[in-house]
mmCIF file of C-alpha atoms in Angstrom:
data_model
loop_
_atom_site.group_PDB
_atom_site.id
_atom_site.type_symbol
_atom_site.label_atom_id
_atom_site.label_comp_id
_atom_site.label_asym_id
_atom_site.label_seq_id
_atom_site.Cartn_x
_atom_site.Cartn_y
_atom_site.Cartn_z
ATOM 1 C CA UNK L 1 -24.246 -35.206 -15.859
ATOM 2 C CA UNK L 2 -23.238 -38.816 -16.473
ATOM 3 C CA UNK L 3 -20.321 -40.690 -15.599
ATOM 4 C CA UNK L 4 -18.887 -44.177 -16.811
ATOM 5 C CA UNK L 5 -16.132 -45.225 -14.515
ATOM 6 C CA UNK L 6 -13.334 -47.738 -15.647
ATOM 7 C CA UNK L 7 -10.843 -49.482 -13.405
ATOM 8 C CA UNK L 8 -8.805 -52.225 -14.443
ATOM 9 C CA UNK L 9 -5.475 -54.218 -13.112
ATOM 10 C CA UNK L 10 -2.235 -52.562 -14.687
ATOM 11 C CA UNK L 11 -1.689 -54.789 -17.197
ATOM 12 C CA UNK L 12 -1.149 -53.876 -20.903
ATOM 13 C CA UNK L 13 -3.862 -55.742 -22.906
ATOM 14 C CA UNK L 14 -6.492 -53.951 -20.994
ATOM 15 C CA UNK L 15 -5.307 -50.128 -22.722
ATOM 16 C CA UNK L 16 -7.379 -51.334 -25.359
ATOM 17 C CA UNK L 17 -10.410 -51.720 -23.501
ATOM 18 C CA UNK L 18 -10.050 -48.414 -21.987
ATOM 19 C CA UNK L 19 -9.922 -47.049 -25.414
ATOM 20 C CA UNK L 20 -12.656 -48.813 -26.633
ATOM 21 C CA UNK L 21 -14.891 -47.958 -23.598
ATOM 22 C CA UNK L 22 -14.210 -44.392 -23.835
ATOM 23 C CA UNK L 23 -14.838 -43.882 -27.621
ATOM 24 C CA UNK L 24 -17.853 -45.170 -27.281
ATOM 25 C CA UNK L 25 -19.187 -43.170 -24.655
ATOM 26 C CA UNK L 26 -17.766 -40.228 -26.533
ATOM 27 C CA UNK L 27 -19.609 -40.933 -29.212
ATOM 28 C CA UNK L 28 -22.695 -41.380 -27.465
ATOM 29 C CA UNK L 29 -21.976 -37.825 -25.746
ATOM 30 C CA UNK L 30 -21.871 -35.999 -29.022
ATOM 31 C CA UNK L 31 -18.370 -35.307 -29.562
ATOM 32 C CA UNK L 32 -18.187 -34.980 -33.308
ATOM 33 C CA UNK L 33 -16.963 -37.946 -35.258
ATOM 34 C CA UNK L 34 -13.677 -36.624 -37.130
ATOM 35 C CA UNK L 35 -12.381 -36.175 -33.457
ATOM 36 C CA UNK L 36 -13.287 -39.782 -31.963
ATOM 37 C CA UNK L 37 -9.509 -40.289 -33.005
ATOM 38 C CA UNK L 38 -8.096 -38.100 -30.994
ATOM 39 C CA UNK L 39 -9.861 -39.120 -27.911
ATOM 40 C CA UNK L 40 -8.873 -43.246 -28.853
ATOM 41 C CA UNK L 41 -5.501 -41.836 -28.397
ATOM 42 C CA UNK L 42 -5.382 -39.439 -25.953
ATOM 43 C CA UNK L 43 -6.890 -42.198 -23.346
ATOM 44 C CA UNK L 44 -4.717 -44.669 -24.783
ATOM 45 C CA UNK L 45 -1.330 -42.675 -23.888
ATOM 46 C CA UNK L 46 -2.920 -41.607 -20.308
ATOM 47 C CA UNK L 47 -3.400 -45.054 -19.712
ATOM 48 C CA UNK L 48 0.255 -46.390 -21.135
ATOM 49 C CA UNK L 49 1.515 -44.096 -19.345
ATOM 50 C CA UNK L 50 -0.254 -44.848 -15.642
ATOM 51 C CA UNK L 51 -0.119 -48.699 -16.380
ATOM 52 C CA UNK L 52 3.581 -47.773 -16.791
ATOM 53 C CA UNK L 53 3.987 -45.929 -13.296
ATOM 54 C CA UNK L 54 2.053 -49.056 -11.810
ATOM 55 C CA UNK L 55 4.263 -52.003 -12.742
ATOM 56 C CA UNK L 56 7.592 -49.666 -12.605
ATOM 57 C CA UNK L 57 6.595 -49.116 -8.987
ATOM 58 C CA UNK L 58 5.260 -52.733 -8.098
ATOM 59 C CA UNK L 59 1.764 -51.122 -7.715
ATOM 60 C CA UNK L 60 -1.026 -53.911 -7.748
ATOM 61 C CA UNK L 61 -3.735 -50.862 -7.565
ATOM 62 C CA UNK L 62 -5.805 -50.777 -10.345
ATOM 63 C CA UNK L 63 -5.633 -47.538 -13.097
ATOM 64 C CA UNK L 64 -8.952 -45.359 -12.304
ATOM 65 C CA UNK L 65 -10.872 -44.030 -15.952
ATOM 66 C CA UNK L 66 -13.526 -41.732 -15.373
ATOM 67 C CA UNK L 67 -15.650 -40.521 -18.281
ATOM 68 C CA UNK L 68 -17.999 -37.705 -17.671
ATOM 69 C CA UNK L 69 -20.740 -36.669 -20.080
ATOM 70 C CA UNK L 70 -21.961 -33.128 -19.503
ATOM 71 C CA UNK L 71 -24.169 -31.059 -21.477
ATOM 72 C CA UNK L 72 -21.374 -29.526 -23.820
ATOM 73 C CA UNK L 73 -18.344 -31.349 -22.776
ATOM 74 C CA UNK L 74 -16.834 -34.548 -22.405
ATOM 75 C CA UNK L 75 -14.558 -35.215 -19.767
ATOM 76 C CA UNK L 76 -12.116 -37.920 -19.379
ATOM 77 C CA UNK L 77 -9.789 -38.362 -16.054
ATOM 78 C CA UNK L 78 -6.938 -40.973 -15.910
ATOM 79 C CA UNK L 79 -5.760 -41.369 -12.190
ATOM 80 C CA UNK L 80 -2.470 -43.519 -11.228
ATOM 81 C CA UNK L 81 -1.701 -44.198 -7.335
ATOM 82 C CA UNK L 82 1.760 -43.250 -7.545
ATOM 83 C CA UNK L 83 2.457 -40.220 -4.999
ATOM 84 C CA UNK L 84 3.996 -37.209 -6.809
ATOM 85 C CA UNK L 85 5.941 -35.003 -4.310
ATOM 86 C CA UNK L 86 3.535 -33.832 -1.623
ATOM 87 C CA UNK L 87 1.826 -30.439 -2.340
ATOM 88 C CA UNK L 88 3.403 -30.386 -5.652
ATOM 89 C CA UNK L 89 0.694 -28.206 -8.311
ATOM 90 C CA UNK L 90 0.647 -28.726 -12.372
ATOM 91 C CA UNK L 91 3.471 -30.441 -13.926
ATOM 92 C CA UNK L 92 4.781 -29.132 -17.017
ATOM 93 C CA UNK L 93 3.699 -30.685 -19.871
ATOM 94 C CA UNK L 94 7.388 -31.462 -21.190
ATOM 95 C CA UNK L 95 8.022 -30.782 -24.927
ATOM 96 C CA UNK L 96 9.321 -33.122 -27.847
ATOM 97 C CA UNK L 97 13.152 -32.095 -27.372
ATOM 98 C CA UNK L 98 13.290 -34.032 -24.501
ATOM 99 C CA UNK L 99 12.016 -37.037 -26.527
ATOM 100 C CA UNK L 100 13.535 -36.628 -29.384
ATOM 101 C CA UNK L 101 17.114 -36.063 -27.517
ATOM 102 C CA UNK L 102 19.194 -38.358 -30.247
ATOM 103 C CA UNK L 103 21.108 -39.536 -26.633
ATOM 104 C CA UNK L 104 18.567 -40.594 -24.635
ATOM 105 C CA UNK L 105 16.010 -43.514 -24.820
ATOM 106 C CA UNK L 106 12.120 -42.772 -25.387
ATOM 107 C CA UNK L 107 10.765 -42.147 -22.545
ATOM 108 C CA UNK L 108 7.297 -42.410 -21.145
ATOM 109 C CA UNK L 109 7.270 -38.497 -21.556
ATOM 110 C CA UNK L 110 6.303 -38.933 -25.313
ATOM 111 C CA UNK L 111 2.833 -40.141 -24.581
ATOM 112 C CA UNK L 112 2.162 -37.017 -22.576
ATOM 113 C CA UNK L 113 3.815 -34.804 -25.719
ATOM 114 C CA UNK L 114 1.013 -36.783 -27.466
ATOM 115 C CA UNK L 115 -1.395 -35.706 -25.619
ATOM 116 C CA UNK L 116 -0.577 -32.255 -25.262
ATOM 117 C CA UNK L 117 -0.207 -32.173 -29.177
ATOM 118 C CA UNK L 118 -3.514 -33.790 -29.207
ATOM 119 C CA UNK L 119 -6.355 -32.080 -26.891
ATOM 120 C CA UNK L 120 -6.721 -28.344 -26.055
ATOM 121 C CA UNK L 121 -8.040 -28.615 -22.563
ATOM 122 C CA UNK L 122 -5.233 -31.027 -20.907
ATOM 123 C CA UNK L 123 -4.322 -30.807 -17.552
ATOM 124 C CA UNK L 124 -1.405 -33.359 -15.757
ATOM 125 C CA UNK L 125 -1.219 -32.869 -11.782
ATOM 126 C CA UNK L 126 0.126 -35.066 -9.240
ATOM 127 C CA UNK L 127 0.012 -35.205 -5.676
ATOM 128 C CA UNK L 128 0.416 -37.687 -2.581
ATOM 129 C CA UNK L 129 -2.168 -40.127 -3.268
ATOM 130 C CA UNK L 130 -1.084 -40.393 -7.097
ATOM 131 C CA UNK L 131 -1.396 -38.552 -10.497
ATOM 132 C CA UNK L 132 -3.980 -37.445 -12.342
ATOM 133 C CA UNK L 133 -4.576 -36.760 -16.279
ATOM 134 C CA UNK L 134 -7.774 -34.459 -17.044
ATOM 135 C CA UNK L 135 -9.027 -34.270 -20.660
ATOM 136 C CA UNK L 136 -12.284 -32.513 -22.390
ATOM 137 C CA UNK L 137 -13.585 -32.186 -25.469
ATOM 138 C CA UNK L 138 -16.748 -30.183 -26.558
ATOM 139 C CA UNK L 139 -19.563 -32.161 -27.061
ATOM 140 C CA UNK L 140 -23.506 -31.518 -28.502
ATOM 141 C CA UNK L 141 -25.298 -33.950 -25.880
ATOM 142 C CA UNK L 142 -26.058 -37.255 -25.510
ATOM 143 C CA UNK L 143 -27.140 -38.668 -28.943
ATOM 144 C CA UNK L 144 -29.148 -42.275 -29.284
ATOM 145 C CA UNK L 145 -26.953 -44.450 -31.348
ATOM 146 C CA UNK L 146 -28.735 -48.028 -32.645
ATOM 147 C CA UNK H 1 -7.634 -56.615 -32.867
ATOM 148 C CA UNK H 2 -3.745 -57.763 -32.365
ATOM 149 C CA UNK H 3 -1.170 -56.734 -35.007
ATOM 150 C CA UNK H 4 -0.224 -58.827 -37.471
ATOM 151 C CA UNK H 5 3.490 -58.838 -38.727
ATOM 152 C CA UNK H 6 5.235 -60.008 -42.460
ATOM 153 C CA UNK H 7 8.365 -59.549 -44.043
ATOM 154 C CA UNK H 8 9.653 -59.886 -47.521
ATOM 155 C CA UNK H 9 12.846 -59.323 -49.356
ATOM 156 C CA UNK H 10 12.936 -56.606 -52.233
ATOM 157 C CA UNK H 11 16.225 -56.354 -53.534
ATOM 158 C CA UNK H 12 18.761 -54.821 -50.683
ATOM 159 C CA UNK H 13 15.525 -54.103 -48.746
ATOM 160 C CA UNK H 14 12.920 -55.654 -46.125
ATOM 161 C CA UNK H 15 9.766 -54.763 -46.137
ATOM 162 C CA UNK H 16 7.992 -55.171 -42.482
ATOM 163 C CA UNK H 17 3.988 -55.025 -43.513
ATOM 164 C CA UNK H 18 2.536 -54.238 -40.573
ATOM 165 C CA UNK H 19 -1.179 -54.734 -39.697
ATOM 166 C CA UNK H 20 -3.489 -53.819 -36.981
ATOM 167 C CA UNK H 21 -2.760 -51.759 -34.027
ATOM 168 C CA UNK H 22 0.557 -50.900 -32.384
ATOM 169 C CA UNK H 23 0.129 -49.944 -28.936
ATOM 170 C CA UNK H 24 1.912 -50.475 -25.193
ATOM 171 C CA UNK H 25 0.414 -54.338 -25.594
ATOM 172 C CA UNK H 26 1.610 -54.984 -28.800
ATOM 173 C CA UNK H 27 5.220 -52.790 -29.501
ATOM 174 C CA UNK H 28 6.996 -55.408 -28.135
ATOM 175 C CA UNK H 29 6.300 -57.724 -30.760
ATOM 176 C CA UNK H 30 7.327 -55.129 -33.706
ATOM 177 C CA UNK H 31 10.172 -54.625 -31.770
ATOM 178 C CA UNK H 32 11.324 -58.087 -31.286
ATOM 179 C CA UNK H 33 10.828 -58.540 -35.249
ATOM 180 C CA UNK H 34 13.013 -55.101 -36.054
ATOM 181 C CA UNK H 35 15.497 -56.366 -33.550
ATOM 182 C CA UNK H 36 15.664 -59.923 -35.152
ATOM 183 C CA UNK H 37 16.205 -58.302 -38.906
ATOM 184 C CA UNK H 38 18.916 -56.397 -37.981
ATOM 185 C CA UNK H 39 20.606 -58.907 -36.100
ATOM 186 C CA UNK H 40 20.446 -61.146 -39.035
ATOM 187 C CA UNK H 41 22.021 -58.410 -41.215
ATOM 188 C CA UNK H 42 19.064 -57.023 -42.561
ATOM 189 C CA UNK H 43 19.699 -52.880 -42.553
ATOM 190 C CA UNK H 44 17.660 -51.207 -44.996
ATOM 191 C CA UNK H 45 14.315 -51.583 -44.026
ATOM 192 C CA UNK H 46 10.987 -50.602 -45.090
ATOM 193 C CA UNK H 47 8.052 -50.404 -42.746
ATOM 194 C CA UNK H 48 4.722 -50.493 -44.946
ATOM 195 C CA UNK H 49 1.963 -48.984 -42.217
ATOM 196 C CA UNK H 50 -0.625 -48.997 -44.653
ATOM 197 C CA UNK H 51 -2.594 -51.502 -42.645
ATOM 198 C CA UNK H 52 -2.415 -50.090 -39.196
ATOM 199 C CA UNK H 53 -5.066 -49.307 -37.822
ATOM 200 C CA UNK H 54 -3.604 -47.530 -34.358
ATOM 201 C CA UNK H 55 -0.678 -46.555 -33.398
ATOM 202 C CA UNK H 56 0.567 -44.324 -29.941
ATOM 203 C CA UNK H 57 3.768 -43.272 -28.722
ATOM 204 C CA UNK H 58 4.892 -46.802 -27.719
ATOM 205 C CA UNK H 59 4.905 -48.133 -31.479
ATOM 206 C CA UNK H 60 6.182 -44.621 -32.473
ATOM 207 C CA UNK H 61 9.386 -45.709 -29.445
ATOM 208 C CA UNK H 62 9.690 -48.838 -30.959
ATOM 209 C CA UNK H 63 10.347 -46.972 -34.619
ATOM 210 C CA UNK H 64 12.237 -44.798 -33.401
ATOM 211 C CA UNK H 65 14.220 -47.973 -31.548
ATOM 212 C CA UNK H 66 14.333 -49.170 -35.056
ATOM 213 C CA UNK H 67 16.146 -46.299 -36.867
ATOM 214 C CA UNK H 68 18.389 -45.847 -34.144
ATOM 215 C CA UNK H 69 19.995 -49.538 -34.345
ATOM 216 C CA UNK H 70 19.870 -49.626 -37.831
ATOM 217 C CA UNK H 71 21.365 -46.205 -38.390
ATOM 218 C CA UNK H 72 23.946 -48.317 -36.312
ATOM 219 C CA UNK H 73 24.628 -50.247 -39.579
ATOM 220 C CA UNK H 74 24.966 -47.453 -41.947
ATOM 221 C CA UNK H 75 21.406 -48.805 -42.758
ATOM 222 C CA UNK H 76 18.314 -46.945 -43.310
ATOM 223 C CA UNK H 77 14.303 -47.016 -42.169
ATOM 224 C CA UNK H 78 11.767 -45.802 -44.070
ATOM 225 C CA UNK H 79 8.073 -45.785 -43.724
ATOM 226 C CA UNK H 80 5.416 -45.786 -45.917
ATOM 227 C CA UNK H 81 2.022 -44.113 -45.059
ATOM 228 C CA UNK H 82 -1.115 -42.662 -46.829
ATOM 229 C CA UNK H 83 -3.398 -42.715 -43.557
ATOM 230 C CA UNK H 84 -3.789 -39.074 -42.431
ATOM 231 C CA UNK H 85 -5.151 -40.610 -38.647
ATOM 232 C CA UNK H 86 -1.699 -42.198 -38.469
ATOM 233 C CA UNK H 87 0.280 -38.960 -39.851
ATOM 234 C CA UNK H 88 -0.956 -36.976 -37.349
ATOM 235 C CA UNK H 89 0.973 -38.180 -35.002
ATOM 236 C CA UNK H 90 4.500 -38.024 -36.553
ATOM 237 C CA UNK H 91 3.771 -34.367 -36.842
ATOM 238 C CA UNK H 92 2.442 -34.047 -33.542
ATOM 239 C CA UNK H 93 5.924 -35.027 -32.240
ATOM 240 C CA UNK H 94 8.302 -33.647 -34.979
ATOM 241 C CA UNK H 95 9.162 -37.266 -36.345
ATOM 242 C CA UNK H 96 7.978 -36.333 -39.768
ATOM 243 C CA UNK H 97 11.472 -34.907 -39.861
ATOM 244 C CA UNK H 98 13.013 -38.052 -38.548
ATOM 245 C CA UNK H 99 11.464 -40.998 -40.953
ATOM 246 C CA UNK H 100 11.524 -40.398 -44.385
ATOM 247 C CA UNK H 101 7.672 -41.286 -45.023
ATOM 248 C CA UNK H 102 6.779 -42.211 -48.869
ATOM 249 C CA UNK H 103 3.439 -42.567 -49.793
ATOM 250 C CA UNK H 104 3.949 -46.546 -51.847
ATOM 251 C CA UNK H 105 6.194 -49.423 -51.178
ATOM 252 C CA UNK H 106 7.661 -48.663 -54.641
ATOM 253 C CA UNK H 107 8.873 -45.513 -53.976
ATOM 254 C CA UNK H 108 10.398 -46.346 -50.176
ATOM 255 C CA UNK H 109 12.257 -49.288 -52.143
ATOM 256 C CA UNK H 110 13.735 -47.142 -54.514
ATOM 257 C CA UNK H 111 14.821 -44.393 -52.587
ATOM 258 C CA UNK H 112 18.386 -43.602 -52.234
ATOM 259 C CA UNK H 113 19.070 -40.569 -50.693
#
């Protein structure tokens, strides 16, 4: 097992990095090419969404990334230090009808829609020290890329 | 990469070539230009995507922003898209069935309906 851990200041320009950062170490840990896409944005929309949490609640904590390159699967986890309700389990991954509600605003909600379109193996919990967003995707082992 | 942002008058339309990627950095800057068009009384607009390169749910908010205000107007938004990366994601969230999505400039400037 390998891990590549990320943490930068919530600030906006720095989503890209994150997404950057963890395609590449995707790619290095064999997950196949066509779905390199899919990881870009699934990271990108965890980390919108905890940069988001951050700066709505005055947080000067920096977002945690944590890639983790096993044998067959890639992991990422995107963790935000803003308490949940104590001892609350899994949230809901909330559907597009909430989003697409003609009346109300986009919310932050659609990124997680995203991402629950997106990836199979997606799990959103939150608890007193802060949220957490755990992805995987199979993978065939590390590969040497020139 | 940053986006990169044009406009151009066809007719009763304006077509917003967008470039680059649209993300929670970058939004704000398509939004400010859809919000600037339809202040000056521009309400049919066509949003050529063909040059994106990324786009997540903040540029898809920012669209969506978009149709709402000009819908406002009586006015219309229509996008035009070939890439199937970029596709993907109005299905994922059901806004294939919000944009009309045409496949050329041409055709997005002649729709009607």
């Amino acid at each position: 097992m390998a891990i590549v851990e990320l943490r930068f200041s919530a600030q906006p320009e720095h989503v890209r990095t994150a997404r950057l950062v963890a395609a590449a170490v995707a790619r290095r840990a064999g997950v196949e090419e066509a779905v390199l896409d899919e990881v870009r944005l699934a990271v990108g929309e965890a980390c919108t969404r905890a940069v988001g949490l951050h700066r709505s609640h005055g947080l000067t904590a920096p977002v945690r990334v944590v890639l983790t390159e096993d044998e067959k699967l890639f992991s990422i986890e995107v963790g935000d230090e803003v308490p949940g309700p104590p001892g609350s389990g899994d949230e809901t991954v909330p559907g597009m009808d909430a989003a697409l509600d003609p009346d109300t605003e986009v919310e932050d909600d659609m990124g997680l829609a995203v991402i629950s379109g997106l990836v199979d193996d997606v799990e959103v919990t939150s608890g007193e020290s802060g949220g957490v967003i755990r992805m995987s995707w199979p993978a065939s082992g590390a590969v040497d890329v020139p | 990469m940053d986006l990169s942002l044009s406009t151009r008058t066809v007719g009763d339309r304006t077509v917003v070539e967008v470039g680059g990627e649209i993300d929670v950095y970058t939004a704000p800057k398509l939004r400010e230009q859809l919000v600037e068009l339809v202040n000056d009384g521009s309400y049919h607009l066509v949003v050529d995507m063909e040059r994106v390169d990324f786009l997540d749910s903040t540029g898809l908010g920012v669209l969506v922003g978009g149709l709402k205000r000009v819908r406002a107007h009586e006015g219309s938004l229509r996008l035009v898209c070939n890439q199937e990366r970029i596709l993907k994601i109005f299905r994922i969230t059901g806004l294939t069935k919000v944009f009309p999505i045409h496949t050329t400039v041409e055709d997005a400037v002649a729709a009607t309906d």
